[in-house]
XYZ file of C-alpha atoms in Angstrom:
510
model
C -25.994 -86.465 -159.090
C -26.541 -83.042 -161.123
C -30.400 -82.157 -161.346
C -31.742 -83.079 -164.760
C -32.547 -80.363 -166.963
C -36.115 -78.613 -166.815
C -37.284 -76.801 -169.493
C -38.572 -73.124 -168.614
C -42.015 -72.208 -169.786
C -43.763 -68.810 -169.723
C -47.503 -69.240 -169.512
C -49.298 -65.857 -170.848
C -52.975 -65.913 -170.026
C -55.121 -62.709 -168.783
C -58.125 -65.419 -167.498
C -56.392 -66.501 -164.212
C -58.487 -70.092 -163.889
C -57.263 -71.012 -167.336
C -53.622 -69.659 -166.315
C -53.573 -71.606 -163.282
C -54.726 -74.756 -165.007
C -52.175 -74.899 -167.364
C -49.439 -73.943 -165.055
C -50.695 -76.787 -163.024
C -50.476 -79.246 -166.007
C -47.115 -77.921 -166.706
C -45.361 -78.267 -163.392
C -46.776 -81.658 -162.946
C -45.103 -82.620 -166.356
C -41.759 -81.409 -164.684
C -41.745 -77.883 -166.430
C -40.402 -74.888 -164.550
C -43.097 -71.831 -165.140
C -43.452 -68.541 -165.000
C -46.506 -66.570 -165.656
C -47.710 -63.485 -167.384
C -51.290 -61.921 -167.742
C -50.389 -59.337 -170.393
C -48.894 -59.012 -173.683
C -46.146 -56.328 -172.391
C -45.532 -58.471 -169.327
C -45.004 -61.622 -171.763
C -42.278 -59.433 -173.802
C -40.604 -58.338 -170.528
C -40.119 -61.618 -169.065
C -39.367 -63.240 -172.107
C -36.393 -60.823 -172.428
C -35.340 -61.150 -169.241
C -35.750 -65.143 -168.332
C -35.225 -66.295 -171.988
C -37.928 -69.381 -171.583
C -37.554 -72.313 -173.749
C -41.402 -71.719 -174.879
C -43.953 -69.303 -174.346
C -47.764 -70.579 -174.121
C -49.560 -67.265 -175.264
C -53.266 -66.986 -175.202
C -54.120 -65.175 -178.322
C -56.964 -62.747 -176.517
C -54.861 -60.482 -174.158
C -56.329 -57.320 -172.650
C -53.505 -55.118 -173.760
C -52.367 -56.408 -177.314
C -53.304 -59.637 -179.291
C -51.044 -62.635 -179.074
C -50.429 -62.645 -182.663
C -48.423 -59.266 -182.094
C -46.849 -60.496 -179.083
C -45.704 -63.335 -181.169
C -44.183 -61.118 -184.127
C -42.343 -59.160 -181.690
C -40.720 -62.159 -180.301
C -39.717 -63.463 -183.815
C -38.345 -59.767 -184.714
C -36.140 -59.558 -181.302
C -32.837 -61.342 -181.837
C -32.945 -61.849 -177.843
C -36.125 -63.902 -178.348
C -36.308 -64.733 -182.020
C -35.190 -68.450 -180.970
C -38.144 -69.005 -178.602
C -40.960 -71.792 -179.392
C -44.421 -69.897 -179.173
C -47.657 -72.173 -178.960
C -50.794 -70.087 -179.528
C -53.945 -71.264 -177.534
C -57.519 -69.743 -177.783
C -61.208 -70.542 -177.150
C -62.302 -67.916 -179.270
C -59.843 -67.451 -182.381
C -60.371 -71.108 -183.586
C -61.451 -71.097 -187.175
C -58.706 -72.002 -190.001
C -58.098 -68.309 -190.994
C -56.873 -67.529 -187.253
C -55.084 -70.375 -187.101
C -52.959 -69.393 -190.425
C -52.823 -65.951 -189.024
C -51.201 -67.137 -185.865
C -48.891 -69.222 -187.520
C -47.898 -66.475 -189.991
C -47.190 -64.070 -186.995
C -44.405 -66.602 -185.521
C -46.378 -69.428 -183.798
C -44.997 -72.935 -183.793
C -48.336 -74.347 -182.922
C -51.753 -73.724 -182.193
C -53.896 -75.688 -179.600
C -57.854 -74.928 -179.427
C -58.982 -74.594 -175.592
C -60.065 -76.400 -173.620
C -57.628 -79.111 -174.189
C -56.607 -82.239 -172.487
C -53.590 -82.460 -170.085
C -52.091 -85.052 -172.168
C -52.887 -83.143 -175.147
C -50.874 -79.853 -173.780
C -47.859 -82.007 -172.680
C -47.372 -83.728 -176.123
C -47.705 -80.495 -177.785
C -45.305 -78.741 -175.620
C -42.522 -82.024 -175.577
C -42.958 -81.896 -179.709
C -42.277 -78.209 -180.019
C -39.358 -78.561 -177.638
C -37.695 -81.309 -179.409
C -37.846 -79.165 -182.608
C -36.309 -76.252 -180.872
C -33.700 -78.210 -179.439
C -32.699 -79.600 -182.933
C -32.771 -76.341 -184.342
C -30.104 -75.157 -181.380
C -28.050 -78.007 -182.126
C -28.070 -77.296 -186.114
C -27.400 -73.680 -185.270
C -24.529 -74.267 -182.931
C -23.122 -77.006 -185.351
C -23.398 -74.236 -188.202
C -21.459 -71.786 -186.211
C -18.872 -74.495 -185.315
C -18.609 -75.098 -188.987
C -18.492 -71.467 -189.969
C -15.483 -71.169 -187.390
C -13.722 -74.464 -188.436
C -13.939 -72.825 -192.060
C -12.506 -69.483 -191.136
C -9.650 -71.416 -189.260
C -8.839 -73.388 -192.182
C -8.693 -70.769 -194.501
C -6.314 -68.819 -191.914
C -4.460 -72.258 -191.835
C -4.003 -72.559 -195.426
C -2.705 -68.733 -195.921
C -0.292 -69.490 -193.245
C 0.588 -72.919 -194.927
C 1.068 -71.157 -198.307
C 3.268 -68.636 -196.947
C 5.661 -71.034 -194.938
C 5.877 -73.555 -198.305
C 6.502 -70.444 -200.602
C 9.718 -69.491 -198.663
C 11.762 -72.749 -199.319
C 9.912 -72.953 -202.520
C 11.186 -69.249 -203.334
C 14.877 -70.079 -202.254
C 14.844 -73.244 -204.568
C 13.545 -71.653 -207.655
C 15.970 -68.644 -207.328
C 18.699 -71.375 -206.757
C 17.755 -73.338 -209.652
C 17.674 -70.229 -211.905
C 21.428 -69.150 -211.121
C 22.486 -72.987 -211.847
C 20.788 -72.725 -215.572
C 23.013 -69.823 -216.235
C 26.013 -72.026 -215.562
C 25.639 -74.719 -218.541
C 27.286 -78.036 -217.255
C 28.650 -80.841 -219.639
C 27.670 -83.583 -217.225
C 24.355 -85.373 -218.538
C 23.621 -86.571 -215.161
C 23.840 -83.028 -213.425
C 21.532 -81.423 -216.075
C 18.819 -84.088 -215.840
C 18.709 -83.182 -212.218
C 18.407 -79.858 -212.447
C 15.872 -80.399 -214.734
C 13.835 -82.343 -212.413
C 14.457 -79.798 -209.655
C 13.148 -77.226 -211.542
C 9.900 -79.042 -212.949
C 9.117 -80.345 -209.164
C 9.475 -76.801 -207.727
C 6.978 -75.493 -210.261
C 4.928 -78.279 -209.660
C 4.535 -77.896 -206.085
C 4.416 -74.151 -206.544
C 1.303 -74.868 -208.750
C -0.177 -77.149 -206.158
C 0.074 -74.538 -203.528
C -1.581 -71.871 -205.603
C -4.651 -74.454 -206.589
C -4.801 -75.269 -202.954
C -5.479 -71.553 -202.390
C -7.411 -70.906 -205.202
C -10.051 -73.317 -204.840
C -10.474 -72.203 -200.935
C -11.039 -68.926 -202.304
C -13.612 -69.776 -205.103
C -15.587 -71.724 -202.746
C -15.599 -68.590 -200.397
C -16.705 -66.238 -203.533
C -13.530 -64.216 -202.827
C -12.142 -64.279 -206.386
C -12.524 -61.417 -208.926
C -11.459 -61.565 -212.353
C -9.387 -58.783 -214.309
C -11.533 -58.875 -217.026
C -10.213 -57.506 -220.948
C -10.792 -58.046 -224.348
C -8.360 -60.652 -225.447
C -7.186 -63.291 -227.756
C -7.808 -66.750 -226.440
C -5.337 -68.245 -229.255
C -2.595 -66.108 -227.539
C -3.385 -67.771 -224.016
C -3.509 -71.338 -225.811
C -0.182 -71.023 -227.492
C 1.641 -70.029 -224.367
C 0.362 -72.702 -222.549
C 1.043 -75.280 -225.311
C 4.701 -73.687 -225.238
C 4.731 -74.365 -221.552
C 3.581 -77.588 -221.572
C 5.041 -79.325 -224.702
C 8.482 -80.174 -222.985
C 6.363 -81.889 -219.934
C 4.471 -83.720 -222.333
C 7.494 -84.739 -224.540
C 9.387 -85.494 -221.880
C 7.094 -88.114 -220.890
C 6.976 -89.701 -224.386
C 3.909 -88.074 -225.635
C 2.796 -86.201 -228.751
C 1.455 -82.807 -228.529
C -0.730 -81.856 -231.543
C -2.849 -78.326 -231.844
C -5.253 -77.281 -234.551
C -6.026 -73.520 -233.905
C -7.566 -71.042 -236.568
C -5.707 -68.221 -238.358
C -8.023 -65.614 -236.778
C -8.402 -64.251 -233.407
C -11.064 -65.672 -230.917
C -12.014 -62.997 -228.920
C -13.539 -63.273 -225.323
C -13.878 -60.917 -222.589
C -11.439 -62.665 -219.878
C -8.599 -62.823 -217.040
C -5.784 -64.094 -219.426
C -3.813 -65.414 -215.958
C -7.001 -67.371 -215.065
C -7.500 -68.591 -218.770
C -4.099 -69.709 -218.960
C -4.673 -71.827 -215.335
C -7.826 -73.326 -216.886
C -5.863 -74.461 -219.959
C -2.759 -75.501 -218.133
C -4.727 -77.441 -215.692
C -6.506 -79.606 -218.169
C -3.578 -79.789 -220.356
C -1.428 -81.262 -217.394
C -3.843 -83.431 -216.498
C -4.017 -84.990 -219.977
C -0.429 -85.285 -219.571
C -0.678 -86.711 -216.161
C -3.453 -89.291 -217.200
C -1.896 -90.442 -220.525
C 0.739 -92.947 -220.412
C 4.126 -93.005 -222.760
C 3.418 -93.013 -226.401
C 0.213 -91.617 -226.285
C -1.482 -88.510 -228.081
C -2.821 -85.305 -226.731
C -4.823 -83.119 -229.473
C -5.809 -79.487 -228.805
C -8.653 -78.178 -231.126
C -9.736 -74.429 -231.060
C -12.635 -72.655 -232.764
C -15.584 -70.342 -232.930
C -19.238 -71.959 -232.944
C -22.214 -70.089 -233.340
C -23.303 -66.723 -234.547
C -24.116 -63.306 -232.880
C -25.358 -63.399 -229.630
C -25.132 -67.305 -229.393
C -21.210 -67.216 -230.530
C -18.820 -69.241 -228.519
C -15.099 -69.764 -228.325
C -15.206 -73.576 -228.136
C -11.654 -75.341 -226.737
C -11.512 -79.251 -227.082
C -8.586 -81.201 -225.412
C -8.536 -84.903 -226.180
C -6.012 -87.198 -225.260
C -5.889 -91.160 -225.536
C -5.072 -91.626 -221.727
C -6.758 -93.832 -219.153
C -10.120 -92.650 -219.617
C -12.849 -91.904 -217.065
C -15.331 -94.883 -215.896
C -18.833 -94.004 -216.574
C -19.789 -93.904 -212.762
C -16.871 -91.190 -212.341
C -18.268 -88.995 -215.032
C -21.034 -87.473 -213.337
C -18.710 -86.204 -210.278
C -15.274 -85.399 -212.251
C -15.594 -81.913 -211.387
C -16.286 -82.540 -207.625
C -13.792 -81.630 -205.173
C -11.080 -84.342 -204.439
C -12.527 -86.207 -206.965
C -9.820 -88.585 -208.757
C -9.856 -90.370 -212.213
C -7.170 -92.614 -210.622
C -8.798 -95.238 -208.323
C -5.764 -97.358 -207.833
C -4.244 -97.908 -204.380
C -1.176 -96.512 -205.202
C -2.392 -93.371 -206.757
C 0.742 -93.277 -209.164
C -0.613 -90.317 -211.077
C -0.860 -87.788 -207.915
C -2.489 -84.594 -207.593
C -4.940 -83.265 -204.812
C -8.390 -83.916 -206.873
C -9.077 -80.227 -206.728
C -7.445 -79.321 -210.388
C -10.974 -79.958 -212.222
C -13.152 -78.168 -209.185
C -10.999 -75.064 -209.486
C -11.185 -75.619 -213.787
C -14.737 -75.575 -213.578
C -15.422 -72.501 -210.986
C -12.937 -70.423 -213.428
C -14.717 -71.373 -216.413
C -18.299 -70.466 -214.827
C -17.026 -67.187 -213.681
C -16.080 -66.320 -217.313
C -19.980 -67.319 -218.058
C -18.730 -70.515 -219.813
C -19.347 -74.209 -219.612
C -17.062 -77.156 -219.369
C -18.102 -80.667 -219.770
C -16.148 -84.079 -220.016
C -16.571 -87.368 -221.970
C -15.030 -90.680 -222.363
C -15.832 -94.230 -224.156
C -14.573 -95.465 -220.612
C -11.369 -97.046 -219.047
C -8.318 -96.918 -221.404
C -10.392 -95.168 -224.003
C -8.913 -91.407 -223.297
C -11.033 -88.329 -222.503
C -12.092 -85.070 -223.913
C -12.598 -81.763 -222.261
C -14.716 -79.158 -223.964
C -14.551 -75.709 -222.836
C -17.140 -72.844 -224.059
C -16.670 -69.097 -223.560
C -19.191 -66.298 -224.829
C -17.242 -64.767 -227.813
C -16.459 -60.939 -226.910
C -18.497 -57.978 -228.374
C -17.714 -56.912 -231.988
C -15.215 -53.965 -230.951
C -11.998 -52.832 -232.747
C -9.176 -54.971 -231.830
C -7.503 -53.774 -228.688
C -3.636 -52.352 -228.743
C -1.105 -55.254 -228.208
C 0.651 -55.083 -225.125
C 4.025 -54.009 -225.439
C 6.598 -56.545 -224.996
C 9.303 -56.389 -222.612
C 12.730 -55.656 -224.188
C 15.440 -58.552 -224.047
C 18.576 -58.542 -222.086
C 18.893 -57.412 -218.472
C 17.791 -54.466 -216.945
C 20.093 -51.264 -216.138
C 22.341 -52.142 -212.928
C 20.481 -50.890 -209.807
C 21.337 -50.154 -206.234
C 18.818 -52.799 -204.507
C 17.827 -53.456 -200.617
C 16.361 -57.001 -200.171
C 14.535 -57.482 -196.883
C 13.958 -61.332 -196.244
C 14.205 -63.152 -192.894
C 14.463 -66.706 -194.740
C 18.141 -66.787 -194.732
C 18.249 -69.212 -197.775
C 15.908 -67.425 -199.872
C 17.657 -63.935 -198.984
C 21.108 -65.750 -199.998
C 19.679 -66.805 -203.086
C 18.003 -64.146 -204.304
C 21.097 -61.848 -203.497
C 23.468 -63.996 -205.570
C 20.929 -63.802 -208.372
C 20.687 -59.988 -208.479
C 24.400 -59.710 -208.014
C 24.519 -62.048 -211.250
C 22.341 -59.514 -213.156
C 24.849 -57.033 -212.179
C 23.129 -55.033 -209.299
C 24.745 -53.853 -206.310
C 22.779 -55.598 -203.463
C 22.281 -54.915 -199.505
C 20.217 -57.283 -197.370
C 18.562 -56.733 -194.127
C 17.087 -59.766 -192.290
C 13.911 -57.952 -190.371
C 11.869 -54.831 -190.809
C 13.831 -52.411 -188.339
C 16.999 -53.143 -190.118
C 15.559 -52.914 -193.624
C 13.889 -49.297 -192.603
C 17.438 -48.418 -191.276
C 19.496 -49.389 -194.200
C 16.930 -47.819 -196.397
C 17.052 -44.483 -194.744
C 20.656 -44.631 -194.683
C 22.059 -45.768 -198.133
C 18.680 -44.907 -200.369
C 18.600 -47.582 -202.813
C 16.961 -46.833 -206.081
C 14.618 -50.252 -205.227
C 13.690 -52.159 -202.202
C 12.289 -55.891 -202.404
C 10.338 -56.453 -198.971
C 8.937 -59.654 -197.537
C 5.853 -58.968 -195.886
C 5.939 -61.328 -192.920
C 8.763 -59.933 -191.171
C 9.623 -60.150 -187.663
C 9.503 -56.827 -185.334
C 8.155 -54.537 -188.192
C 6.502 -56.102 -191.079
C 6.605 -55.109 -194.681
C 3.429 -53.152 -194.776
C 5.101 -50.703 -191.874
C 8.133 -50.791 -193.600
C 6.576 -49.403 -197.101
C 4.069 -46.907 -194.875
C 7.659 -45.618 -192.833
C 9.601 -45.546 -196.074
C 6.871 -43.588 -197.981
C 6.368 -41.047 -195.323
C 10.097 -40.331 -194.930
C 11.272 -40.907 -198.488
C 8.449 -40.390 -200.373
C 8.341 -41.473 -204.367
C 11.959 -41.681 -204.422
C 12.294 -45.314 -203.870
C 10.486 -48.021 -205.783
C 8.887 -50.856 -203.252
C 8.441 -54.285 -204.540
C 6.695 -56.833 -202.087
C 7.851 -60.207 -202.524
C 5.728 -62.569 -200.365
C 3.971 -65.727 -199.725
C 0.498 -64.369 -199.119
C -0.860 -63.891 -202.536
C -4.659 -63.671 -202.412
C -6.432 -60.212 -203.818
C -6.781 -58.899 -200.581
C -3.374 -59.406 -199.834
C -2.416 -57.353 -203.264
C -4.870 -54.586 -202.210
C -3.397 -54.189 -198.961
C 0.184 -54.150 -200.090
C -0.676 -51.278 -202.369
C -2.378 -49.487 -200.155
C 0.508 -49.670 -197.859
C 2.643 -47.796 -200.642
C 4.275 -50.822 -202.478
C 4.286 -50.384 -206.386
C 4.071 -53.988 -207.015
C 3.325 -57.310 -205.454
C 4.737 -60.484 -206.441
C 3.991 -64.118 -205.014
C 6.808 -66.343 -204.255
C 8.185 -68.548 -205.282
C 8.888 -65.705 -207.963
C 10.508 -66.785 -211.255
C 13.760 -65.338 -211.963
C 12.593 -64.316 -215.569
C 9.526 -62.697 -213.936
C 11.649 -60.572 -211.711
C 14.025 -59.572 -214.193
C 11.070 -58.296 -216.314
C 9.757 -56.482 -213.708
C 13.486 -54.881 -212.732
C 13.314 -53.710 -216.681
C 9.737 -52.229 -216.518
C 10.544 -50.250 -213.651
């Protein structure tokens, strides 16, 4: 059998008789003991042997035990060692406080009984052992959290590749009208579910980034009404397709806020999608927006009310917590990951706002209220130029993509728009083709075999300069991924699955 673990104790005392007695008591208690008679020797032995506990007399010939304890705590190598002060002279309450403030874990007055010493040592060792276990556990959780984030990023990339191919393919099919009612219905289903899957992937990654504090808002002074109108136009077909009526009450004057338009759209889209999801056919959804309060306390208030399944009173306090679900039925027919409202709350709070939920109970519907600070009074910003309608000029385009389905679907779509397209399935082939044919534009995936998209961009910038426009089309969609793409030389960064109309707008803008 293996020898049972024995804790090592450093016994520090300049009085040889007192040191001998304490060491014998500890050895009889089953501990390994090493000894020191000065403060400097104690610091050296502690760093060398890393004992589990230091029994430290306060009165030492070179430096006081208070200073020894303080230095032990200050060094990363010895900070986790337990320290027990002992003294026959420094025994007043203020001296005990001084010792504990210096870093000691306990304080014994000499002379002490053997049983008292052993019991105190055992108590301190138990506490230190528990602290070490907690530290190890915390390190394990940190490592697991990092691996989880890496897994989510890779999962998103792998999911976005097939989603990109499906979305591009349905974009091509939509350009060819069909008289077959069933086929048209199937196309609509594929399109809706593909967009739904893409949103689930985005929400999953966003909530992970937000909980780690890695989301930065791109703030600008903007009109909340424009965001609401955009979201309503997107959600209306879904709501009406489910047999719901959607009504909005919006003011005729702007509702200015300092916000990120993409994130605000995400907030209201999630809330309206939830309302539609949890309201049965024949139900009603109402959106009301207004400005409340005056001057510094003025707020833009958006209320989204539905006549759906409602929220039980015991669920209301936790409705914005991660993985909370209003649908408690076994079949969970409403779907969802339980992360949408957590994401919404965090995004609202990043904007300096608040969100609340109310419900009269099951079957009584629910209301979500978003409140955002009104932007300071400034001259209205110039409107953003609207992209032209129609298709962009015909261009020579190089497409570098290793996923065969995504590559073929995007090639067919670009050729349908009248562009001349050449394709490559890896980074080396893409770089060689770009140097040979000198395209106007290269659409480059990042996760390529051999030579990744970042290196392709850097090589092209070094060899061709600014005579080619580079667009990263990738499943890696975090802010750090966008920043890295721009640093590598890309002009734009687009996250898969790219919507055909967004790609066409980009080509027109270029």
